[in-house]
Amino acid sequence: MNMILAGDGHSNIFRQDSYQNPQRGKFDLIITNMPFGKRMKTEYASLHGFNTNSAEVTGVLHCLDALSDYENSRAGIIAPEGILFDSSKAYTQLRRELIEKYEIKTIISLPKKIFLPNTGVKSNVLIIKKQSRKNKHIWYFNVKNDGFTLDNARNKIEGVNDFDNFLNEQSG
């Protein structure tokens, strides 16, 4: 939407309810910050074989179904922590499907208040690969210090933060 407002980005952009009109097997890469904690008025999850009105579960299912069959297709999804730990039936079913049909490459655990002032919900970044699980290991990275205060002001904190440490580790 920002690209359209800025005057570019009109090519191949259509206005539609993507949950109502899922794009199956179409994308090699998906990066999204999906809806948090909201209940949907309709059960779009049924389009993916699930019985829930959870926007969180539906959001993940929507992304997974949109991934192409290309061997390196993957999704980076910012999701509420409930996706990993909620014990209700739909969340449990989603995790089972993730383990059986996909490869969870990485879980990046973010601090609880990282998205203030909008939400204080504990979140994770999930990196999920389309192909079924070959590697039995999931890389887990726990971020405690993202370089900003965890209050509504989100002021920069001087010094090294967990993302700096991660980047230094990857380059060394």
Coordinates of C-alpha atoms in Angstrom, one line a residue:
M1 CA 0.0 0.0 0.0
N2 CA 2.9 2.4 0.8
M3 CA 4.3 1.8 -2.7
I4 CA 0.9 2.7 -4.3
L5 CA 0.6 5.9 -2.1
A6 CA 4.2 6.9 -3.0
G7 CA 3.3 6.7 -6.7
D8 CA 4.8 3.4 -7.8
G9 CA 4.0 -0.3 -7.3
H10 CA 0.8 -0.4 -9.4
S11 CA 2.0 -3.3 -11.6
N12 CA 0.3 -6.6 -10.8
I13 CA -1.4 -5.2 -7.6
F14 CA -5.0 -6.1 -7.2
R15 CA -7.5 -5.1 -4.5
Q16 CA -9.1 -8.1 -3.1
D17 CA -9.6 -10.1 0.1
S18 CA -6.7 -12.5 -0.1
Y19 CA -8.1 -14.7 2.6
Q20 CA -11.3 -15.1 0.6
N21 CA -9.3 -15.7 -2.7
P22 CA -6.2 -17.7 -1.7
Q23 CA -3.3 -17.9 -4.1
R24 CA -2.2 -21.5 -4.0
G25 CA 1.3 -22.6 -5.0
K26 CA 2.1 -19.2 -6.5
F27 CA 5.1 -17.7 -4.6
D28 CA 8.7 -18.8 -4.0
L29 CA 9.1 -16.3 -1.1
I30 CA 6.6 -14.8 1.3
I31 CA 7.5 -12.3 4.0
T32 CA 4.6 -11.1 6.2
N33 CA 3.5 -9.7 9.5
M34 CA 0.1 -11.4 9.8
P35 CA -2.9 -10.4 12.0
F36 CA -2.4 -10.9 15.7
G37 CA -5.0 -12.3 18.2
K38 CA -8.0 -11.4 16.1
R39 CA -10.9 -13.6 15.5
M40 CA -12.2 -13.6 11.9
K41 CA -15.9 -13.0 11.2
T42 CA -15.8 -15.9 8.7
E43 CA -14.0 -19.2 8.8
Y44 CA -11.5 -18.7 5.9
A45 CA -9.4 -21.5 7.5
S46 CA -12.0 -23.9 6.1
L47 CA -10.5 -23.1 2.7
H48 CA -7.3 -24.7 4.0
G49 CA -9.0 -27.7 5.7
F50 CA -9.2 -26.3 9.2
N51 CA -12.1 -25.5 11.4
T52 CA -11.3 -22.3 13.2
N53 CA -11.9 -18.6 13.1
S54 CA -8.5 -17.7 14.4
A55 CA -6.8 -15.1 12.2
E56 CA -3.4 -16.3 13.5
V57 CA -3.9 -19.9 12.4
T58 CA -5.5 -18.8 9.1
G59 CA -2.7 -16.4 8.4
V60 CA -0.1 -19.1 8.7
L61 CA -2.1 -21.5 6.6
H62 CA -2.7 -18.8 4.0
C63 CA 1.0 -18.3 3.6
L64 CA 1.9 -22.0 3.5
D65 CA -0.7 -22.7 0.8
A66 CA 0.6 -19.8 -1.3
L67 CA 4.2 -21.2 -1.4
S68 CA 5.1 -22.8 -4.8
D69 CA 6.6 -26.3 -5.2
Y70 CA 10.0 -24.8 -6.0
E71 CA 12.5 -26.7 -3.7
N72 CA 13.7 -23.5 -2.0
S73 CA 10.3 -21.8 -1.6
R74 CA 10.0 -20.4 2.0
A75 CA 8.1 -18.1 4.2
G76 CA 9.2 -15.6 6.8
I77 CA 6.3 -15.0 9.1
I78 CA 6.1 -12.7 12.1
A79 CA 3.6 -14.5 14.3
P80 CA 2.3 -14.3 17.8
E81 CA 3.8 -16.8 20.2
G82 CA 0.5 -18.6 20.5
I83 CA 1.3 -20.3 17.1
L84 CA 4.0 -22.2 18.9
F85 CA 2.4 -22.8 22.4
D86 CA -1.4 -22.4 22.3
S87 CA -2.9 -25.7 23.3
S88 CA -6.3 -25.4 21.5
K89 CA -7.2 -27.8 18.7
A90 CA -6.5 -25.6 15.7
Y91 CA -3.1 -24.5 16.9
T92 CA -2.1 -28.1 17.7
Q93 CA -3.3 -29.2 14.3
L94 CA -1.3 -26.4 12.6
R95 CA 1.9 -27.4 14.5
R96 CA 1.4 -31.0 13.5
E97 CA 1.1 -30.0 9.8
L98 CA 4.2 -27.8 10.1
I99 CA 6.2 -30.7 11.4
E100 CA 4.9 -33.2 8.9
K101 CA 4.7 -31.2 5.7
Y102 CA 7.2 -28.4 6.1
E103 CA 10.7 -27.7 7.5
I104 CA 10.8 -25.1 10.2
K105 CA 14.3 -23.7 9.6
T106 CA 14.5 -21.0 12.2
I107 CA 12.5 -19.5 15.1
I108 CA 13.6 -16.1 16.2
S109 CA 12.0 -15.3 19.6
L110 CA 11.4 -11.5 19.9
P111 CA 11.0 -9.6 23.2
K112 CA 7.5 -9.2 24.4
K113 CA 7.2 -5.5 23.9
I114 CA 9.1 -5.2 20.6
F115 CA 6.1 -3.9 18.7
L116 CA 5.0 -1.2 21.1
P117 CA 3.1 1.1 21.0
N118 CA 0.9 -1.1 18.7
T119 CA 1.0 -4.4 20.7
G120 CA 2.8 -5.9 23.6
V121 CA 2.2 -9.5 22.4
K122 CA 5.2 -11.9 22.5
S123 CA 6.1 -12.7 18.9
N124 CA 8.4 -14.9 16.9
V125 CA 9.8 -14.9 13.4
L126 CA 9.2 -18.3 11.8
I127 CA 11.3 -19.2 8.7
I128 CA 9.5 -22.2 7.1
K129 CA 10.6 -24.1 4.0
K130 CA 8.1 -25.7 1.7
Q131 CA 9.7 -29.1 1.4
S132 CA 9.1 -31.7 4.1
R133 CA 11.5 -31.9 6.9
K134 CA 15.0 -33.2 6.0
N135 CA 16.8 -31.6 8.9
K136 CA 15.7 -32.6 12.3
H137 CA 17.1 -29.4 13.9
I138 CA 15.4 -26.1 14.3
W139 CA 17.7 -23.1 14.8
Y140 CA 16.3 -21.0 17.7
F141 CA 17.6 -17.5 18.3
N142 CA 16.3 -15.7 21.5
V143 CA 16.4 -11.9 21.1
K144 CA 16.4 -10.1 24.5
N145 CA 17.9 -6.8 23.4
D146 CA 16.9 -5.5 19.9
G147 CA 18.8 -2.2 20.5
F148 CA 15.7 -0.2 21.6
T149 CA 13.9 0.3 24.9
L150 CA 10.9 -1.9 25.4
D151 CA 8.4 0.9 26.1
N152 CA 6.2 3.1 24.0
A153 CA 9.0 5.5 23.2
R154 CA 11.3 2.7 21.8
N155 CA 14.4 4.8 22.2
K156 CA 17.7 3.6 20.8
I157 CA 20.0 1.9 23.4
E158 CA 23.7 2.5 22.8
G159 CA 26.0 -0.5 22.6
V160 CA 25.9 -3.9 21.1
N161 CA 22.5 -5.7 20.8
D162 CA 21.5 -9.3 20.0
F163 CA 21.1 -8.5 16.3
D164 CA 24.6 -7.1 16.2
N165 CA 25.9 -10.2 17.9
F166 CA 24.0 -12.4 15.4
L167 CA 25.4 -10.5 12.4
N168 CA 28.9 -10.6 13.8
E169 CA 28.6 -14.4 14.4
Q170 CA 27.3 -15.0 10.8
S171 CA 30.2 -13.0 9.2
G172 CA 32.9 -14.5 11.3

